[in-house]
Each structure stands twice: as C-alpha cells, then as structure tokens.
Short mmCIF file of C-alpha atoms and ligand atoms in Angstrom, two decimals:
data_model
loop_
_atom_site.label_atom_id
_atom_site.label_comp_id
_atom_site.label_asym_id
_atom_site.label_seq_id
_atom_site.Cartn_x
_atom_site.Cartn_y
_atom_site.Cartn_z
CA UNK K 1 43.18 85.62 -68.33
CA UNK K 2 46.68 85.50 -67.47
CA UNK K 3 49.08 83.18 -68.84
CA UNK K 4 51.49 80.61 -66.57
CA UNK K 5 55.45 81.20 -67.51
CA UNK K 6 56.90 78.32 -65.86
CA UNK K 7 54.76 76.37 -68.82
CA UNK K 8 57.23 77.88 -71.32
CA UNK K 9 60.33 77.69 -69.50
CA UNK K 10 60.03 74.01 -68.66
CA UNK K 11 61.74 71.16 -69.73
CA UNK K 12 58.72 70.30 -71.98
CA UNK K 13 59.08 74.04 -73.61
CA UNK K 14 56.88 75.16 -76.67
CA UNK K 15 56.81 71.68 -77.92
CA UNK K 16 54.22 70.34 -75.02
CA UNK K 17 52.09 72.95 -73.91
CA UNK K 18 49.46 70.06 -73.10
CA UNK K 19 46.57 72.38 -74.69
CA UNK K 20 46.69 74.57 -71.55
CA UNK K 21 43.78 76.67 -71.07
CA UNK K 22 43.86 78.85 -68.27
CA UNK K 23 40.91 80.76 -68.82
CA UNK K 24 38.31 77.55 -68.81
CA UNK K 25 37.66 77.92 -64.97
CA UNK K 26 37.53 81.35 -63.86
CA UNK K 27 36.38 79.99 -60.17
CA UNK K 28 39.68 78.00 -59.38
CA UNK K 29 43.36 79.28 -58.99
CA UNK K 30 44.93 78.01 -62.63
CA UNK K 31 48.37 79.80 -61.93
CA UNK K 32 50.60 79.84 -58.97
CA UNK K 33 52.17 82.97 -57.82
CA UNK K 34 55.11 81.40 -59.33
CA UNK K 35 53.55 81.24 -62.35
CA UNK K 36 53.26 77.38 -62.46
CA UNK K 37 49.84 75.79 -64.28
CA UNK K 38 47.42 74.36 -61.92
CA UNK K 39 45.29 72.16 -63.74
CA UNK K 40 41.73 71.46 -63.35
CA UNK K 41 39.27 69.35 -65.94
CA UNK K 42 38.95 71.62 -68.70
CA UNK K 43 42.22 73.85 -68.39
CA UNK K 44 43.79 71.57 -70.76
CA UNK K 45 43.30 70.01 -74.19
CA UNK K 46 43.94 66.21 -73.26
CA UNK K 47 44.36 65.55 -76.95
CA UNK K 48 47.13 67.81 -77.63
CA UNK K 49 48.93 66.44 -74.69
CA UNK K 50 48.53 63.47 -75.69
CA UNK K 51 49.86 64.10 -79.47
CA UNK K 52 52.73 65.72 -78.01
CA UNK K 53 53.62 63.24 -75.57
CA UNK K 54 53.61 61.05 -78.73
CA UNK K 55 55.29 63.07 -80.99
CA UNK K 56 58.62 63.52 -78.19
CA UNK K 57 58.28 59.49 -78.06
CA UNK K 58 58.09 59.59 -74.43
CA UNK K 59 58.12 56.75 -72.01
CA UNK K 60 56.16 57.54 -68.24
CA UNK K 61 56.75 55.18 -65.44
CA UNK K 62 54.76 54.41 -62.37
CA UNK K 63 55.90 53.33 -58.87
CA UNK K 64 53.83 51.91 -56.63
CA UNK K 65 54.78 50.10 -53.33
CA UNK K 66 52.60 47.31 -52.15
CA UNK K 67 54.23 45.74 -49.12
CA UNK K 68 52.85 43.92 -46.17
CA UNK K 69 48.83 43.16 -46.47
CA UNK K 70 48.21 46.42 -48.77
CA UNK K 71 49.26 43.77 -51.81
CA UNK K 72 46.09 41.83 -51.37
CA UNK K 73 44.06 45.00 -50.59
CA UNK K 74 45.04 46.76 -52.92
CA UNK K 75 47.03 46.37 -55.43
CA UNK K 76 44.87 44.76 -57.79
CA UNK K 77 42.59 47.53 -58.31
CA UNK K 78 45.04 49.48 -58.63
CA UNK K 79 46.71 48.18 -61.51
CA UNK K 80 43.40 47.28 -63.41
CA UNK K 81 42.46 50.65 -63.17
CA UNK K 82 45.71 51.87 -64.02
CA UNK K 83 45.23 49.85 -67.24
CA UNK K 84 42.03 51.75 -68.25
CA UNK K 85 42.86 55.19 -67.21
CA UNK K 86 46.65 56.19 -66.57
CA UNK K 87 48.24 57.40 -69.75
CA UNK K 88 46.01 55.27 -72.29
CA UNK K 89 47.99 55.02 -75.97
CA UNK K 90 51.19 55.84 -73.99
CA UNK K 91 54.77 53.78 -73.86
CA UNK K 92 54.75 53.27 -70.23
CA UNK K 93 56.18 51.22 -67.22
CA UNK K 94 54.89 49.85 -64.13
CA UNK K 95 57.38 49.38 -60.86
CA UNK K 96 55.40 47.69 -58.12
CA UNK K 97 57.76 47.51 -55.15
CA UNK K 98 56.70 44.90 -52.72
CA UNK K 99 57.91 42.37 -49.96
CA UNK K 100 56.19 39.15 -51.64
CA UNK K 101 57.03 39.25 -55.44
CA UNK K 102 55.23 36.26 -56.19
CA UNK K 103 51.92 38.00 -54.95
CA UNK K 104 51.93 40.15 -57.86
CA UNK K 105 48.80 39.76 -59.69
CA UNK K 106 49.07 39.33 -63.03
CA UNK K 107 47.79 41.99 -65.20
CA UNK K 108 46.96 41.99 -69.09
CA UNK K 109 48.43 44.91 -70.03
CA UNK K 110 47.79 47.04 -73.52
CA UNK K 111 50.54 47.13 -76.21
CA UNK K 112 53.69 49.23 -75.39
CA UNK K 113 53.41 48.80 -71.57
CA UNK K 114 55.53 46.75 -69.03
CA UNK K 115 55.46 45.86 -65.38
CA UNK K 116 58.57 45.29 -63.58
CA UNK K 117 58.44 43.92 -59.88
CA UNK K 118 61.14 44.88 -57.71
CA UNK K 119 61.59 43.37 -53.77
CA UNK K 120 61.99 45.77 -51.09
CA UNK K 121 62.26 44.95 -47.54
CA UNK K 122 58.97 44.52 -45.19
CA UNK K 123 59.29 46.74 -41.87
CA UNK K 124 57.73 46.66 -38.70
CA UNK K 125 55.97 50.07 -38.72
CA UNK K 126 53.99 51.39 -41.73
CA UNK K 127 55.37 54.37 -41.21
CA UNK K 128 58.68 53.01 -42.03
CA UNK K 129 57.36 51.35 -45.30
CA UNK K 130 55.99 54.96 -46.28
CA UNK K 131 59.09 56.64 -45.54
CA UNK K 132 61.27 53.98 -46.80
CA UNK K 133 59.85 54.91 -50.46
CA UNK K 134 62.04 57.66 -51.20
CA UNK K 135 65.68 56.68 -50.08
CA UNK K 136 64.38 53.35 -52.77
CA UNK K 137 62.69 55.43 -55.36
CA UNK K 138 66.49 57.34 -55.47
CA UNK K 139 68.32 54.65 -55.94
CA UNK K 140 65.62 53.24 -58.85
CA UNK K 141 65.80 56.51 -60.72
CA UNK K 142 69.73 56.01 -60.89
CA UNK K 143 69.25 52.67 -61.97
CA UNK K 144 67.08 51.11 -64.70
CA UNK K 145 63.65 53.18 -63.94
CA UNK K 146 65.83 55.81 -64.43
CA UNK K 147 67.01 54.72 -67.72
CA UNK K 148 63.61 53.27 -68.85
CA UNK K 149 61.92 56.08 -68.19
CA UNK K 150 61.34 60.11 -69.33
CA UNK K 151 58.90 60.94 -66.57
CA UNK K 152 57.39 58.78 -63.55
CA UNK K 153 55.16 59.37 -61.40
CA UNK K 154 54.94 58.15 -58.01
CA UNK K 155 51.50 56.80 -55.78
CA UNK K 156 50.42 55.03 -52.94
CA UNK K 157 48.58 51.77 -53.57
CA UNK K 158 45.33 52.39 -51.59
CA UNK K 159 43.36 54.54 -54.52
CA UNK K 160 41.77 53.88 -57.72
CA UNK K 161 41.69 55.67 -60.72
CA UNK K 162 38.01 56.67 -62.08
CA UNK K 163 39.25 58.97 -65.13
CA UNK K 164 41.76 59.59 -67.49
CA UNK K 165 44.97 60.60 -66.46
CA UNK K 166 46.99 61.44 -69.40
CA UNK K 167 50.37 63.28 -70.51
CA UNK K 168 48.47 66.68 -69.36
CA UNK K 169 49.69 65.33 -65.96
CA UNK K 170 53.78 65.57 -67.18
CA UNK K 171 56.15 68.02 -66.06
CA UNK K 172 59.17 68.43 -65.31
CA UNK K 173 58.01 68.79 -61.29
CA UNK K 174 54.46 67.68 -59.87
CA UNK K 175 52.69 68.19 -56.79
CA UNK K 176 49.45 67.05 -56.05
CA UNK K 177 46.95 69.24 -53.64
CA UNK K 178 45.65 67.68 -51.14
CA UNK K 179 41.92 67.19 -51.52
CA UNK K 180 41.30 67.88 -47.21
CA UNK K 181 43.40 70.99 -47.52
CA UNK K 182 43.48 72.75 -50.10
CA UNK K 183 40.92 75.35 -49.14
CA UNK K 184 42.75 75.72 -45.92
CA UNK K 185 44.13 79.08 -44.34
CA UNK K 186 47.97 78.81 -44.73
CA UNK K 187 48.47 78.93 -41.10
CA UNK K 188 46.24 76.00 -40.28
CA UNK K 189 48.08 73.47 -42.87
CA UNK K 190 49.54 70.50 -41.18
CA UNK K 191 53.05 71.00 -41.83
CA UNK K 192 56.06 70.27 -39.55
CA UNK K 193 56.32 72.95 -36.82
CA UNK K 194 59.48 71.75 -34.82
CA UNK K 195 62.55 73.29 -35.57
CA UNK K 196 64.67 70.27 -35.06
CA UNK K 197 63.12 68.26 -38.04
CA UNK K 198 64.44 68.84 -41.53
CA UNK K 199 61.11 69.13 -43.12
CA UNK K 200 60.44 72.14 -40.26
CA UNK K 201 58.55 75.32 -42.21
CA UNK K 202 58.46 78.07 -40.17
CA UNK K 203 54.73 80.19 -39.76
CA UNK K 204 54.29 81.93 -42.69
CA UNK K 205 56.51 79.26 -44.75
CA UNK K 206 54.60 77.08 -47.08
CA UNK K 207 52.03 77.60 -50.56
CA UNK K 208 50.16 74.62 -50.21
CA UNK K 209 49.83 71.44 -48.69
CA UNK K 210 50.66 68.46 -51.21
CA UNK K 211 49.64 65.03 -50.83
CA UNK K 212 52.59 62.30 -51.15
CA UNK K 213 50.12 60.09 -52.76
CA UNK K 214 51.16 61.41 -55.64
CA UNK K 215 53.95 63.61 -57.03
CA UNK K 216 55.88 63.09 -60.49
CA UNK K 217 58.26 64.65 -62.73
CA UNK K 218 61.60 64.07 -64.72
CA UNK K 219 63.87 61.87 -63.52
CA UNK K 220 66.35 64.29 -63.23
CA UNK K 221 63.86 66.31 -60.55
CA UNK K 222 62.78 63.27 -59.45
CA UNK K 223 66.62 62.27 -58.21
CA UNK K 224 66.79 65.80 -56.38
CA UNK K 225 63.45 65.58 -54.88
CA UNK K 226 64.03 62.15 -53.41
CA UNK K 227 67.40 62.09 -52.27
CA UNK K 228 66.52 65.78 -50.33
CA UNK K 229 62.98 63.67 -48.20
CA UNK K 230 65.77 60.75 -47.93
CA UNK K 231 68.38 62.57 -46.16
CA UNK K 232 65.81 64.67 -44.33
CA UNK K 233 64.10 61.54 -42.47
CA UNK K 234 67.65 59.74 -42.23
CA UNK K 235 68.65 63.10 -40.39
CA UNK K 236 65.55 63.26 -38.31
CA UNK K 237 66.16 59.37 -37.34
CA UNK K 238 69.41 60.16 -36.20
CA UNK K 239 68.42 62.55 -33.90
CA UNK K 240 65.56 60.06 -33.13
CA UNK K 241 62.50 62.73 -34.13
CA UNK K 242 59.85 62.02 -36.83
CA UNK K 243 57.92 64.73 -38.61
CA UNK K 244 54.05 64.66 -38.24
CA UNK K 245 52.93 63.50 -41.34
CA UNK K 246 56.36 61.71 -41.71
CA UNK K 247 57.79 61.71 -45.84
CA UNK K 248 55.20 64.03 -46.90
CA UNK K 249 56.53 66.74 -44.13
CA UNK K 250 59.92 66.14 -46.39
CA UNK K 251 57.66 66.65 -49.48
CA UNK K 252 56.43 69.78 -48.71
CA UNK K 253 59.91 70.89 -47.30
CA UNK K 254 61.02 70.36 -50.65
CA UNK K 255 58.52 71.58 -52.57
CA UNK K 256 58.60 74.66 -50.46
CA UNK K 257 62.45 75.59 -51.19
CA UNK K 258 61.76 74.14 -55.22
CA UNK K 259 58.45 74.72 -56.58
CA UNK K 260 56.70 72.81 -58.70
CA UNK K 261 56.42 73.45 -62.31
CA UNK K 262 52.59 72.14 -62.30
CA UNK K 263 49.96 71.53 -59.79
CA UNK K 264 47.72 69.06 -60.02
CA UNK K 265 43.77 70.78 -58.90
CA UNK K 266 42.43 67.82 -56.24
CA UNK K 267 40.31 66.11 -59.03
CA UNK K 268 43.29 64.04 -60.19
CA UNK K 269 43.58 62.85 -56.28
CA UNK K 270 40.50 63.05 -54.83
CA UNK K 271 38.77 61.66 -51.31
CA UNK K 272 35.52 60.51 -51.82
CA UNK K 273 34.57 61.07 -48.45
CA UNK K 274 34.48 64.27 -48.53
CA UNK K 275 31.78 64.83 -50.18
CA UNK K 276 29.88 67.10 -53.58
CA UNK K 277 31.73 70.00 -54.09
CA UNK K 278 31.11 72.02 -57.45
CA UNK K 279 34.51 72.70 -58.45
CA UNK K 280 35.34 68.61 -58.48
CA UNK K 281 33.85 67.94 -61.80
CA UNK K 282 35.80 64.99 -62.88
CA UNK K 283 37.96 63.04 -60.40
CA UNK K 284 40.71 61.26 -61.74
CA UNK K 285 42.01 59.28 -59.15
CA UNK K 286 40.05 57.96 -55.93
CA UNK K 287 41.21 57.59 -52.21
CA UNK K 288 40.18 54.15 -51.33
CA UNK K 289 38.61 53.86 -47.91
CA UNK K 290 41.03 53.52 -45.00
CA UNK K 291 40.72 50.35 -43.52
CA UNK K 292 43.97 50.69 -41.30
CA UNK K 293 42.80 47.74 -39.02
CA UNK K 294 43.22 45.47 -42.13
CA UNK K 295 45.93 46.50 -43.57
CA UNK K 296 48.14 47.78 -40.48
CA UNK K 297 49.85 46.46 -37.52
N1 LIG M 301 52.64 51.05 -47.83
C1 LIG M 301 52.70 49.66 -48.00
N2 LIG M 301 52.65 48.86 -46.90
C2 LIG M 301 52.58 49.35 -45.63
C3 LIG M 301 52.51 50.76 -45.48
C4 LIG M 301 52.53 51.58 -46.58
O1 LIG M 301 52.75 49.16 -49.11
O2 LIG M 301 52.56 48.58 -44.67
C5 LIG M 301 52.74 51.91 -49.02
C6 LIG M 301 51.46 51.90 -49.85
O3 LIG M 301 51.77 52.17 -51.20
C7 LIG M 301 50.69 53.05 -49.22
C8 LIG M 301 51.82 54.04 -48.99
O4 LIG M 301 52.94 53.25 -48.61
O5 LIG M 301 49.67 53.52 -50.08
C9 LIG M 301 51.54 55.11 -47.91
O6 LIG M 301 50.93 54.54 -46.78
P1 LIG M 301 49.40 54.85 -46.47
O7 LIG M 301 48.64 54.88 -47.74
O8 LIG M 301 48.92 53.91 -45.42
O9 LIG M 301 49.52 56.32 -45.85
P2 LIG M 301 48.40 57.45 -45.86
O10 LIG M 301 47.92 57.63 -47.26
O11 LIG M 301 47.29 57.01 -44.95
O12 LIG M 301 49.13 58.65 -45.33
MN1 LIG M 302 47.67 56.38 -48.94
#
C-alpha cells in the first residue's frame, strides 16, 4: 500500500482527501508515477467526499455543448441523467452550449442547481464544433462560469450517466482514461506523431491516453488547460494541419507537459461496447452508441 502525494499537496489539501483508499483494489494502478490518485469504485469513501465538498461550500459546474442535431439526440438524456447521478446534494451549475437555445429541453432540476444556456456558433464540420469547445470554454471560465463556479467539469453530450458521480471526482486537474486504451502499450497509443502539430509527442512521450469526453478541475487549471489546446489548434490551423484525434491530441499534449492531479479509472467513462471486463465494476458514465450518420454531416 503506498500512499498518492499529489492528494496532499493539492489545492483541496488535508481538508478533502475524498476518503481515498488506495489499497481497496490491489489489481488496478491507484497511483501514478507522479504520485497522482487514480480512482476506481471502492478507492474512495464517496461519503466523505461528499461531506467535505459540503463542508468547503463548493459550487461544481458542467459544460456540455449540444450543437447541430446532437441537441435532439442527445441532450436530453443527458441532462436527466445528470439530474440523478452527477454530484447529487451538491450546489451545482449546468452550461449547455448550443446553436438553437430555444431547443433546450427543460429540465426539473433538484434544489441548489441551475442551468444556464449559452449560444455558440454552428460550423460546418463536427470537427470544428469539437475543437471549437476549448477556445469557448476559456473565455467562459474568465467570465461568469468562472465566477459561478469552484470546479467544472467538462463532457461531450453523446453519453449517459448510470452511477453516481460525486465530489470524489474533484481536483484541482482531471483526466479521464480512455476506456479503448488504457490497457494499451505506450507506443501503440493514438497520439499525434507529426512534428509540425502542437499537440506532437514524440515516441516514448506520453503516460496515458485521456479521453476529451471528459476532463475537469479548478478554474484556475481549467483557464491554463484550455487556452494551451486553443492556441495549439489555432496554430495548427494556421499552418493548415489538424492533429489526428483533433482537441484531444491538444489534451494529451497538455496533460503530458502538466499532469493531472487525479485520474479518473475508465468506470467513470466507460464504452459499453466493449464488453465484461472484471475490473469495470461500476460504470459511472456511459458512451452512447455512435450514430454518426444521424447526427453528422
Ligand atoms: N458536438 C456537437 N455538435 C457537433 C459535433 C460535436 O454538439 O456537430 C459536441 C458534442 O458535445 C460532442 C462533442 O462535441 O459530444 C465531441 O464530438 P463527438 O462526440 O462526435 O466526438 P467523439 O466522441 O466521437 O470523438
Ligand atoms: Mn463523444
């Protein structure tokens, strides 16, 4: 049993520990090399984190973008769930970005929680909606979000959540693994190989691959973390390249050169498709299934 040291030197110090409990699942990796927490069910006392959470009277927001046809597929669902699962008992706020604000379901939401809609631009390629996410997200942590706000966490529209995903989740920097790769060689993860893109990692560069469907933190961290993927892909557009798996290459640029503080273990962002495996015992949140020809152009 070892214990994690970024969990003490974090902004959430002694004060919210989140019950860790490293020595739960001896089969996983619980601790990073940099000694961040990587949390699987059972590592951590949701209860405590929860208490604490309360206690430091914190307020968590969510982005989401819905833009183009993923507000009727999605969005929805997304919310609902949302409302049974994500941070239950917490003072929290919603930001659902979208093209069409009058599309925006309405949602009965529980005491102490908000949704604010704010209207974004549609584009012509998806891709440029995904990218488009962080050079907005920056400029919405400087603004109100950014006041509103202690932590926020940041997702794609086209998943579900299934389980409770509390404070345990908070730090002051999260990455998600990424439930196809995360038992992956280091040499076969799908990062950016050309050297002319920003988000470029050289072989032997690179811990793990993280999903962009969902990464979180302060807002301070937050502010770094997006305006470093928003001036990557605006520097990569101007010299008319785009990395492979376009912001989340930036992602795991940045998360390369500043590591996270906690991982999140691929139950709190899991793809059903893949299948049973015995160290998923309790996904949190669910891929939904990719039905590009709906939803894209
Ligand atoms: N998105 C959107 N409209 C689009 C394309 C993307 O709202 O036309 C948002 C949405 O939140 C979506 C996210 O950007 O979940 C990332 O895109 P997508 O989920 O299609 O990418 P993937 O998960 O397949 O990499
Ligand atoms: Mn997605």
């Amino acid at each position: 049993m070892g214990i994690c040291p970024v969990v003490t030197t974090s902004l959430l110090t002694d004060n919210f520990t989140g019950g860790l409990q490293h020595w739960a699942r001896p089969e996983v990796l619980t601790c990073t090399s940099w000694g961040a927490p990587v949390i699987w069910d059972s590592t951590f006392n949701p209860h405590v984190a929860k208490q604490e959470a309360r206690r430091q009277n914190l307020t968590i927001g969510l982005t989401v973008f819905a833009v183009g046809r993923y507000l009727e597929k999605y969005l929805e669902r997304f919310l609902d769930s949302a409302e049974r699962y994500f941070m239950v008992g917490q003072s929290m706020v919603y930001y659902v970005f979208t093209d069409r604000p009058e599309a925006v379901p309405s949602i009965t939401l529980g005491q102490g929680r908000l949704l604010r809609v704010e209207p974004v631009q549609g584009e012509s390629r998806w891709q440029d909606v995904s990218m488009a996410r962080m050079r907005t997200l920056y400029e919405a942590l400087g603004g109100r979000l950014g006041q509103e706000a202690d932590y926020v966490f940041c997702l794609d529209v086209d998943q579900r959540f299934t389980g409770n995903f509390g404070p345990e989740a908070l730090a002051d920097l999260v990455a998600q693994l990424h439930s196809w790769h995360y038992h992956w060689p280091r040499w076969l993860l799908p990062y950016e190989r050309d050297k002319r893109s920003a988000a470029a990692l050289s072989w032997g560069e690179g811990d793990f691959y993280y999903h962009a469907a969902l990464f979180g933190g302060s807002v301070a961290a937050l502010r770094k973390l997006t305006a470093h993927c928003a001036l990557g892909l605006q520097l990569d557009r101007e010299r008319g390249i785009e990395a492979v798996w376009h912001d989340e290459s930036h992602l795991n640029k940045f998360f390369w050169l500043y590591k996270p503080t906690k991982v999140l273990s691929p139950e709190f962002c899991w793809d059903p498709k893949i299948g049973w495996r015995t160290e998923i015992r309790h996904p949190r949140l669910l891929w939904e299934p990719k039905e590009y020809a709906l939803v894209r152009n």
